[in-house]
PDB file of C-alpha atoms in Angstrom:
ATOM      1  CA  MET A   1     195.550 135.732  77.706  1.00 80.00           C
ATOM      2  CA  VAL A   2     196.151 137.435  74.357  1.00 90.00           C
ATOM      3  CA  MET A   3     197.427 135.651  71.275  1.00 93.00           C
ATOM      4  CA  ASP A   4     201.203 135.903  71.120  1.00 94.00           C
ATOM      5  CA  PRO A   5     202.671 136.651  68.685  1.00 95.00           C
ATOM      6  CA  LEU A   6     199.976 138.759  67.067  1.00 96.00           C
ATOM      7  CA  PRO A   7     200.580 141.121  64.141  1.00 95.00           C
ATOM      8  CA  ASP A   8     200.313 144.835  64.797  1.00 94.00           C
ATOM      9  CA  LEU A   9     196.989 146.301  63.797  1.00 94.00           C
ATOM     10  CA  ALA A  10     198.748 148.303  61.049  1.00 95.00           C
ATOM     11  CA  ASP A  11     200.184 145.085  59.579  1.00 97.00           C
ATOM     12  CA  LEU A  12     196.730 143.479  59.472  1.00 97.00           C
ATOM     13  CA  VAL A  13     195.308 146.594  57.802  1.00 97.00           C
ATOM     14  CA  TRP A  14     198.094 146.305  55.219  1.00 97.00           C
ATOM     15  CA  ALA A  15     197.405 142.584  54.656  1.00 97.00           C
ATOM     16  CA  PHE A  16     193.641 143.042  54.264  1.00 98.00           C
ATOM     17  CA  GLU A  17     194.103 146.293  52.322  1.00 97.00           C
ATOM     18  CA  ASP A  18     191.472 148.083  54.416  1.00 95.00           C
ATOM     19  CA  GLU A  19     190.544 149.159  57.921  1.00 95.00           C
ATOM     20  CA  PRO A  20     188.699 146.620  60.052  1.00 95.00           C
ATOM     21  CA  HIS A  21     185.152 147.075  61.263  1.00 94.00           C
ATOM     22  CA  TYR A  22     184.851 147.430  65.040  1.00 91.00           C
ATOM     23  CA  ALA A  23     182.304 144.718  65.914  1.00 86.00           C
ATOM     24  CA  TYR A  24     180.581 146.653  68.716  1.00 81.00           C
ATOM     25  CA  GLU A  25     180.321 150.032  66.958  1.00 83.00           C
ATOM     26  CA  GLU A  26     176.523 149.944  66.542  1.00 82.00           C
ATOM     27  CA  ASP A  27     176.011 148.877  70.167  1.00 81.00           C
ATOM     28  CA  ASP A  28     178.292 151.676  71.379  1.00 77.00           C
ATOM     29  CA  LEU A  29     176.482 154.289  69.299  1.00 78.00           C
ATOM     30  CA  ALA A  30     173.076 153.034  70.486  1.00 81.00           C
ATOM     31  CA  ALA A  31     174.297 153.349  74.084  1.00 82.00           C
ATOM     32  CA  GLY A  32     175.329 156.943  73.388  1.00 80.00           C
ATOM     33  CA  TYR A  33     179.074 156.749  73.434  1.00 79.00           C
ATOM     34  CA  GLU A  34     181.943 156.280  71.044  1.00 75.00           C
ATOM     35  CA  SER A  35     185.046 154.453  72.117  1.00 74.00           C
ATOM     36  CA  ASP A  36     188.434 154.498  70.504  1.00 82.00           C
ATOM     37  CA  TRP A  37     188.674 150.766  69.896  1.00 82.00           C
ATOM     38  CA  ARG A  38     192.261 151.192  68.624  1.00 85.00           C
ATOM     39  CA  GLU A  39     193.333 152.054  72.172  1.00 85.00           C
ATOM     40  CA  GLN A  40     191.807 148.759  73.316  1.00 85.00           C
ATOM     41  CA  TRP A  41     193.595 146.654  70.684  1.00 87.00           C
ATOM     42  CA  PRO A  42     194.147 143.718  71.090  1.00 92.00           C
ATOM     43  CA  TYR A  43     191.475 143.493  73.804  1.00 90.00           C
ATOM     44  CA  THR A  44     188.558 144.073  71.475  1.00 90.00           C
ATOM     45  CA  ARG A  45     186.818 142.446  68.522  1.00 92.00           C
ATOM     46  CA  VAL A  46     187.367 143.548  64.926  1.00 95.00           C
ATOM     47  CA  VAL A  47     186.365 142.155  61.550  1.00 96.00           C
ATOM     48  CA  PHE A  48     188.620 142.328  58.501  1.00 97.00           C
ATOM     49  CA  VAL A  49     187.242 141.713  55.007  1.00 98.00           C
ATOM     50  CA  LEU A  50     189.124 141.193  51.737  1.00 98.00           C
ATOM     51  CA  SER A  51     187.833 140.433  48.240  1.00 97.00           C
ATOM     52  CA  ARG A  52     190.110 139.159  45.516  1.00 96.00           C
ATOM     53  CA  GLY A  53     188.695 137.869  42.233  1.00 94.00           C
ATOM     54  CA  GLN A  54     185.645 135.717  42.929  1.00 95.00           C
ATOM     55  CA  ARG A  55     186.669 135.044  46.546  1.00 96.00           C
ATOM     56  CA  ARG A  56     185.917 136.979  49.701  1.00 97.00           C
ATOM     57  CA  VAL A  57     187.339 136.316  53.149  1.00 98.00           C
ATOM     58  CA  SER A  58     186.189 137.649  56.494  1.00 98.00           C
ATOM     59  CA  LEU A  59     188.346 137.367  59.626  1.00 98.00           C
ATOM     60  CA  ASP A  60     186.450 138.062  62.858  1.00 97.00           C
ATOM     61  CA  LEU A  61     189.251 138.413  65.379  1.00 97.00           C
ATOM     62  CA  GLN A  62     189.109 138.451  69.199  1.00 95.00           C
ATOM     63  CA  PRO A  63     192.750 138.199  70.338  1.00 96.00           C
ATOM     64  CA  GLY A  64     191.913 138.631  74.028  1.00 94.00           C
ATOM     65  CA  HIS A  65     189.598 135.618  73.903  1.00 95.00           C
ATOM     66  CA  GLU A  66     191.985 133.545  71.762  1.00 95.00           C
ATOM     67  CA  GLN A  67     189.285 133.199  69.134  1.00 96.00           C
ATOM     68  CA  ALA A  68     188.939 133.831  65.405  1.00 97.00           C
ATOM     69  CA  ARG A  69     186.282 133.071  62.844  1.00 97.00           C
ATOM     70  CA  LEU A  70     187.218 132.634  59.185  1.00 97.00           C
ATOM     71  CA  LEU A  71     184.560 132.810  56.500  1.00 97.00           C
ATOM     72  CA  VAL A  72     185.577 132.192  52.885  1.00 97.00           C
ATOM     73  CA  GLU A  73     183.018 132.693  50.123  1.00 97.00           C
ATOM     74  CA  ASP A  74     183.027 132.592  46.337  1.00 96.00           C
ATOM     75  CA  ALA A  75     180.453 133.303  43.618  1.00 95.00           C
ATOM     76  CA  GLN A  76     178.549 130.106  44.499  1.00 96.00           C
ATOM     77  CA  GLY A  77     178.370 130.918  48.228  1.00 96.00           C
ATOM     78  CA  GLU A  78     180.126 129.767  51.377  1.00 96.00           C
ATOM     79  CA  VAL A  79     183.307 127.742  50.878  1.00 96.00           C
ATOM     80  CA  ALA A  80     184.370 127.444  54.530  1.00 95.00           C
ATOM     81  CA  ASP A  81     183.221 128.800  57.875  1.00 97.00           C
ATOM     82  CA  LEU A  82     185.675 128.016  60.674  1.00 95.00           C
ATOM     83  CA  LEU A  83     185.317 129.006  64.319  1.00 96.00           C
ATOM     84  CA  LEU A  84     188.826 128.716  65.729  1.00 94.00           C
ATOM     85  CA  ARG A  85     189.207 128.583  69.505  1.00 93.00           C
ATOM     86  CA  LYS A  86     192.262 128.377  71.740  1.00 92.00           C
ATOM     87  CA  VAL A  87     194.287 130.234  69.127  1.00 94.00           C
ATOM     88  CA  ARG A  88     197.776 130.679  70.524  1.00 93.00           C
ATOM     89  CA  SER A  89     199.238 132.919  67.833  1.00 94.00           C
ATOM     90  CA  ILE A  90     198.753 134.560  64.473  1.00 96.00           C
ATOM     91  CA  GLU A  91     201.769 135.386  62.364  1.00 95.00           C
ATOM     92  CA  LEU A  92     201.951 137.246  59.082  1.00 96.00           C
ATOM     93  CA  ASP A  93     204.262 135.653  56.513  1.00 95.00           C
ATOM     94  CA  ARG A  94     205.236 137.785  53.501  1.00 93.00           C
ATOM     95  CA  ALA A  95     207.658 135.331  51.873  1.00 90.00           C
ATOM     96  CA  LYS A  96     207.880 134.271  48.228  1.00 89.00           C
ATOM     97  CA  GLY A  97     205.484 136.925  46.913  1.00 90.00           C
ATOM     98  CA  ARG A  98     202.621 135.715  49.080  1.00 94.00           C
ATOM     99  CA  VAL A  99     200.808 137.132  52.082  1.00 96.00           C
ATOM    100  CA  VAL A 100     199.770 134.343  54.467  1.00 96.00           C
ATOM    101  CA  LEU A 101     198.351 134.379  57.994  1.00 96.00           C
ATOM    102  CA  GLN A 102     199.587 131.389  59.991  1.00 94.00           C
ATOM    103  CA  ILE A 103     197.227 130.550  62.842  1.00 94.00           C
ATOM    104  CA  ALA A 104     198.575 128.223  65.543  1.00 92.00           C
ATOM    105  CA  PHE A 105     196.675 126.604  68.393  1.00 89.00           C
ATOM    106  CA  ALA A 106     197.314 125.959  72.066  1.00 85.00           C
ATOM    107  CA  GLU A 107     199.480 123.000  72.967  1.00 77.00           C
ATOM    108  CA  GLY A 108     197.629 119.705  73.344  1.00 66.00           C
ATOM    109  CA  LEU A 109     195.092 120.259  70.563  1.00 61.00           C
ATOM    110  CA  ARG A 110     194.925 117.775  67.704  1.00 61.00           C
ATOM    111  CA  THR A 111     195.786 120.336  65.074  1.00 66.00           C
ATOM    112  CA  ASP A 112     198.843 122.349  64.264  1.00 77.00           C
ATOM    113  CA  ARG A 113     198.136 125.321  61.976  1.00 87.00           C
ATOM    114  CA  VAL A 114     195.580 126.896  59.708  1.00 91.00           C
ATOM    115  CA  PHE A 115     196.910 128.951  56.801  1.00 93.00           C
ATOM    116  CA  LEU A 116     194.939 131.793  55.241  1.00 95.00           C
ATOM    117  CA  GLN A 117     196.568 133.062  52.062  1.00 95.00           C
ATOM    118  CA  LEU A 118     195.476 136.608  51.188  1.00 96.00           C
ATOM    119  CA  ASP A 119     197.695 137.409  48.217  1.00 95.00           C
ATOM    120  CA  PRO A 120     198.103 136.704  45.308  1.00 95.00           C
ATOM    121  CA  GLN A 121     194.813 134.800  45.775  1.00 95.00           C
ATOM    122  CA  ILE A 122     192.615 133.830  48.691  1.00 95.00           C
ATOM    123  CA  SER A 123     192.990 130.222  49.810  1.00 94.00           C
ATOM    124  CA  LEU A 124     192.660 128.279  53.029  1.00 93.00           C
ATOM    125  CA  GLY A 125     194.795 125.371  54.219  1.00 92.00           C
ATOM    126  CA  TRP A 126     195.002 123.189  57.297  1.00 87.00           C
ATOM    127  CA  GLU A 127     197.992 121.260  58.565  1.00 77.00           C
ATOM    128  CA  PRO A 128     196.865 118.452  60.874  1.00 68.00           C
ATOM    129  CA  PHE A 129     198.931 117.503  63.887  1.00 57.00           C
ATOM    130  CA  ALA A 130     201.529 114.934  62.855  1.00 50.00           C
ATOM    131  CA  PHE A 131     201.708 111.929  65.194  1.00 47.00           C
ATOM    132  CA  ASP A 132     205.108 110.286  65.575  1.00 43.00           C
TER     133      ASP A 132
END
């Protein structure tokens, strides 16, 4: 199952202000072939990287496996390293002058959403599941 909804690849390139790195490129080249990983999107693995000020974020995304890894670093080193599994959806929110990825999880997990703000600054937030 693929994350749904999932931003178009072009929207993610816009949000991260650069092309992603295809995670298996070196393995493919070593095996003697080049694949057009864009044709396989979203059934492949790509890594987006963005630096803003002293912060750097890396999003290692595998939509077909419902998995993402978020690494946030600053000048002192690693701030957060999150391996997110059973990701149901990723949505891109461009409201109020901000660019935020909203990551939601499969039903039944004890969390609701993780928020990765990309602009105007990089920040990470987590909204725990609210019990009634």
